[in-house]
Short mmCIF file of N, CA and C in Angstrom, two decimals:
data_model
loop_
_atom_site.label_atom_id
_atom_site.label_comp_id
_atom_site.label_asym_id
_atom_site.label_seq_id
_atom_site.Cartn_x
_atom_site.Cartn_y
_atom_site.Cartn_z
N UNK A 1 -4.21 -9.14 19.48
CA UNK A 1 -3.26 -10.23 19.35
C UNK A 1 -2.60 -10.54 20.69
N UNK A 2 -2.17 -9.61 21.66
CA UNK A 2 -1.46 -9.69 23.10
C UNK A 2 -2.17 -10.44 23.96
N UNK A 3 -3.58 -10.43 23.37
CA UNK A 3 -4.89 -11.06 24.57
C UNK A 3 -5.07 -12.31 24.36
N UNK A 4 -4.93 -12.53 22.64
CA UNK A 4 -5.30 -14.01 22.46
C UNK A 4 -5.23 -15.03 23.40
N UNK A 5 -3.56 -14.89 23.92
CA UNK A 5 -3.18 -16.13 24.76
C UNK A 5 -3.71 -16.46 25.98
N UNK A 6 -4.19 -15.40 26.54
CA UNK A 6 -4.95 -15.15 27.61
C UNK A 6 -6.51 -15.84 27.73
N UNK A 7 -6.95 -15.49 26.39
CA UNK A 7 -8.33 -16.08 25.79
C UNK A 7 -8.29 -18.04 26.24
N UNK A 8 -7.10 -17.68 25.48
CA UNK A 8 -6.76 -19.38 25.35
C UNK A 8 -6.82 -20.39 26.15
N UNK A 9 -5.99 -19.42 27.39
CA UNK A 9 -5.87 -20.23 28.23
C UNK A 9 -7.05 -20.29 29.15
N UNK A 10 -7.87 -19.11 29.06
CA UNK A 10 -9.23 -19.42 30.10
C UNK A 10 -9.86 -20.39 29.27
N UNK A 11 -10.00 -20.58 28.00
CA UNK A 11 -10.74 -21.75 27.22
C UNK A 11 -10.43 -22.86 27.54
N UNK A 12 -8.94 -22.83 27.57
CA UNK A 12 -8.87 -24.46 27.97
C UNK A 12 -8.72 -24.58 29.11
N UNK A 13 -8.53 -24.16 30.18
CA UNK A 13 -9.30 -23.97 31.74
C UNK A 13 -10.61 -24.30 31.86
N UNK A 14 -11.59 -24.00 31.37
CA UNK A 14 -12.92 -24.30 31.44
C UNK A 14 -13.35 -25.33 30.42
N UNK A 15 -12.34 -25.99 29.72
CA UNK A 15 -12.40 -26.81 28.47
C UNK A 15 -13.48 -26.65 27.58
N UNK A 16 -13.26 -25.75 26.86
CA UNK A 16 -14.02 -25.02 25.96
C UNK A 16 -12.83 -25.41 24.55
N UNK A 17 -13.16 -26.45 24.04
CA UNK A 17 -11.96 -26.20 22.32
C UNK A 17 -12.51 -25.75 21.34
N UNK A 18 -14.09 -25.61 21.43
CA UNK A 18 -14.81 -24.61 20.17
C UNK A 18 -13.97 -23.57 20.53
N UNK A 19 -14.19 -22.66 21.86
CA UNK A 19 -13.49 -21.72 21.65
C UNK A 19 -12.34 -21.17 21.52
N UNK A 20 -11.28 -22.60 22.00
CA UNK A 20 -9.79 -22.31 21.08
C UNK A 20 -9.95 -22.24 20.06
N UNK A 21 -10.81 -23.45 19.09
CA UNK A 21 -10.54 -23.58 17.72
C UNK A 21 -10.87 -22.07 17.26
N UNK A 22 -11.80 -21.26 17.91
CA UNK A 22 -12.62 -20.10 17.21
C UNK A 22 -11.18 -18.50 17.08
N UNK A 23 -10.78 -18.85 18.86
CA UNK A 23 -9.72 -18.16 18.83
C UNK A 23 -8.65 -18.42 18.18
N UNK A 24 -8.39 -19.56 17.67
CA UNK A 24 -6.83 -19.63 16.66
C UNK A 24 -7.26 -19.14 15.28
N UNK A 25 -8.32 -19.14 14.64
CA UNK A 25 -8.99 -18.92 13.65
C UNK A 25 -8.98 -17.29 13.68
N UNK A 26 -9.58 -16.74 14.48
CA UNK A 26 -9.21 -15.28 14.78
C UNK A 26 -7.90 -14.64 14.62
N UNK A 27 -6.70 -15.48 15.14
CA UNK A 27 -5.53 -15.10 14.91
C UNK A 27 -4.99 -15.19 13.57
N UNK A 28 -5.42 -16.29 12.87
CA UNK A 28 -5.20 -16.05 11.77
C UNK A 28 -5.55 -15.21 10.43
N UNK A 29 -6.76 -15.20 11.10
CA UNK A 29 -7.23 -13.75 10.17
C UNK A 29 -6.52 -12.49 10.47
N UNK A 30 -6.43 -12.29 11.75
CA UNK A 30 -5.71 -11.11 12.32
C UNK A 30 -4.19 -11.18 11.52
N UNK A 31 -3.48 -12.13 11.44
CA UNK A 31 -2.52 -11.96 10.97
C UNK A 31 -1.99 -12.04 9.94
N UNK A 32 -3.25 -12.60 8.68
CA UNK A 32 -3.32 -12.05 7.18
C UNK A 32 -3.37 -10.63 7.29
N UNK A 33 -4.76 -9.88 8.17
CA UNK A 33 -4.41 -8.66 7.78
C UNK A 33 -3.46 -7.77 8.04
N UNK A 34 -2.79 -7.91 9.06
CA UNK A 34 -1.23 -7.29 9.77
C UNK A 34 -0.53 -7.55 8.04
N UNK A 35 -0.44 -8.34 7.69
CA UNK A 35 0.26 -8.98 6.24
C UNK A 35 0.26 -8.11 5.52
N UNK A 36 -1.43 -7.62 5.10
CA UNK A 36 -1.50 -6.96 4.11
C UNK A 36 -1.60 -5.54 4.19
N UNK A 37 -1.82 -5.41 5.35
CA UNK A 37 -1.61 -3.76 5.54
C UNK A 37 -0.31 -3.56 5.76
N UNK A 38 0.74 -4.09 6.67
CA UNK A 38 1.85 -3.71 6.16
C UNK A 38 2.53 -3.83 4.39
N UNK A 39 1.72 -5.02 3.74
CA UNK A 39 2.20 -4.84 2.83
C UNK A 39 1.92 -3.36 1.55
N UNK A 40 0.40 -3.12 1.96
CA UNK A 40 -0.27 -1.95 1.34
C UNK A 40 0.90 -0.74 1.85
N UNK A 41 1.38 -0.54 3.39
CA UNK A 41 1.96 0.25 3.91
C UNK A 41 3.36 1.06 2.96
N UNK A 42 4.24 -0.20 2.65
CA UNK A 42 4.83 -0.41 2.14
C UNK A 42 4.83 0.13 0.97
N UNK A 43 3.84 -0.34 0.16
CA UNK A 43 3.54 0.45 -1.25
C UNK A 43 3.22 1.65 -1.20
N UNK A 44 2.59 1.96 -0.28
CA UNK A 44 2.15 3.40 -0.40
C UNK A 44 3.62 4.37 0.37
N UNK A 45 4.67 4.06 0.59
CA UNK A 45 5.88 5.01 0.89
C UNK A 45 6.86 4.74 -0.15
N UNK A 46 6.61 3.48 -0.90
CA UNK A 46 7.54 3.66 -2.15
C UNK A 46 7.28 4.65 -2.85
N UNK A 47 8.52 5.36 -3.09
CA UNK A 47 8.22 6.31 -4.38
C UNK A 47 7.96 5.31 -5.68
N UNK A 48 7.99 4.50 -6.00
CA UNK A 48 7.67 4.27 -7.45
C UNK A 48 6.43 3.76 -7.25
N UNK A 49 5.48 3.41 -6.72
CA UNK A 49 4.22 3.33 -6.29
C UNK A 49 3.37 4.54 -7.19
N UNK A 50 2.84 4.23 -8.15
CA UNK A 50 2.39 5.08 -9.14
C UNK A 50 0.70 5.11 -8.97
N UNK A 51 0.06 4.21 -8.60
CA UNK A 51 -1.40 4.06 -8.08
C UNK A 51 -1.88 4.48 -6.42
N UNK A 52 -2.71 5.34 -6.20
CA UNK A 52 -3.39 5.34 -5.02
C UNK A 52 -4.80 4.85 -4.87
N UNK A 53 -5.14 4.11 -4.46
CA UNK A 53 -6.23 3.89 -4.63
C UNK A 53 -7.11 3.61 -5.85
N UNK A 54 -6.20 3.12 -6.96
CA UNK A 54 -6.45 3.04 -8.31
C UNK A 54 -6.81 4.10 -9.03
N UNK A 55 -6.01 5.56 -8.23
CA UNK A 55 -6.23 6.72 -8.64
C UNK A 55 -4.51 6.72 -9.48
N UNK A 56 -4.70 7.35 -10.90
CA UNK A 56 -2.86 7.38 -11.23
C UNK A 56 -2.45 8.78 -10.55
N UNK A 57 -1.15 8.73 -10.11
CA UNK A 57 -0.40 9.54 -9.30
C UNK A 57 -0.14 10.95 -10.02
N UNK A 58 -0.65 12.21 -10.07
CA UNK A 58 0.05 13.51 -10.46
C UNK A 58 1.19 13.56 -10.06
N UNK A 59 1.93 14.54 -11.46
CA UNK A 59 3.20 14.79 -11.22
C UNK A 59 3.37 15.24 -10.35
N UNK A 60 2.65 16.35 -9.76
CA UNK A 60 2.90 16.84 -8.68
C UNK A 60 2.79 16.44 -7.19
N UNK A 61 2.10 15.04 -7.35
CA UNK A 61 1.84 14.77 -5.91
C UNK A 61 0.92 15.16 -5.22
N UNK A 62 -0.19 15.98 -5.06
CA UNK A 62 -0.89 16.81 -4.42
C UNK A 62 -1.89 15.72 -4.36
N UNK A 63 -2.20 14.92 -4.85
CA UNK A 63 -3.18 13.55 -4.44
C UNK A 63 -2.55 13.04 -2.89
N UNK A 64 -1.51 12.35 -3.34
CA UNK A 64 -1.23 11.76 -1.90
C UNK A 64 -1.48 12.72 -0.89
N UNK A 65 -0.92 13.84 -0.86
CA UNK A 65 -1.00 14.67 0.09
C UNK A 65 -2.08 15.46 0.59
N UNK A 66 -3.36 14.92 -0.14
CA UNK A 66 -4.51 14.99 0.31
C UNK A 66 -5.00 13.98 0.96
N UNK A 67 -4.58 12.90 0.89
CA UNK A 67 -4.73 11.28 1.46
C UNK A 67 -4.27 11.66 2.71
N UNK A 68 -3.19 12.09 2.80
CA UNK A 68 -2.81 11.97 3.78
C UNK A 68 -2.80 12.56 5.09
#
């Protein structure tokens, strides 16, 4: 993501807009998944987070803590 802009700007330096268009497209994917992995992140440090991996959670915990 730090490089993108960098990308960018050699693209449109050499006027290349396929390859802006290709690089903004990239960023956006990149930044659905930032989305959803923090959002997965998230779930997985809630304690009430009862699923791992569509595995159900032991009382004891000893799942996660093999995950982990």
């Amino acid at each position: 993501m730090e490089q993108l802009p960098l990308f960018v700007l050699d693209c449109f330096e050499r006027g290349d807009l396929a390859g802006i268009k290709a690089l903004i497209e990239e960023r956006r994917i990149l930044q659905e998944r930032i989305r959803l992995l923090k959002k997965f992140i998230e779930k997985w440090e809630n304690p009430d987070f009862y699923s791992v991996l569509g595995v159900t959670k032991p009382e004891d915990d000893k799942a996660r803590n093999i995950l982990s």
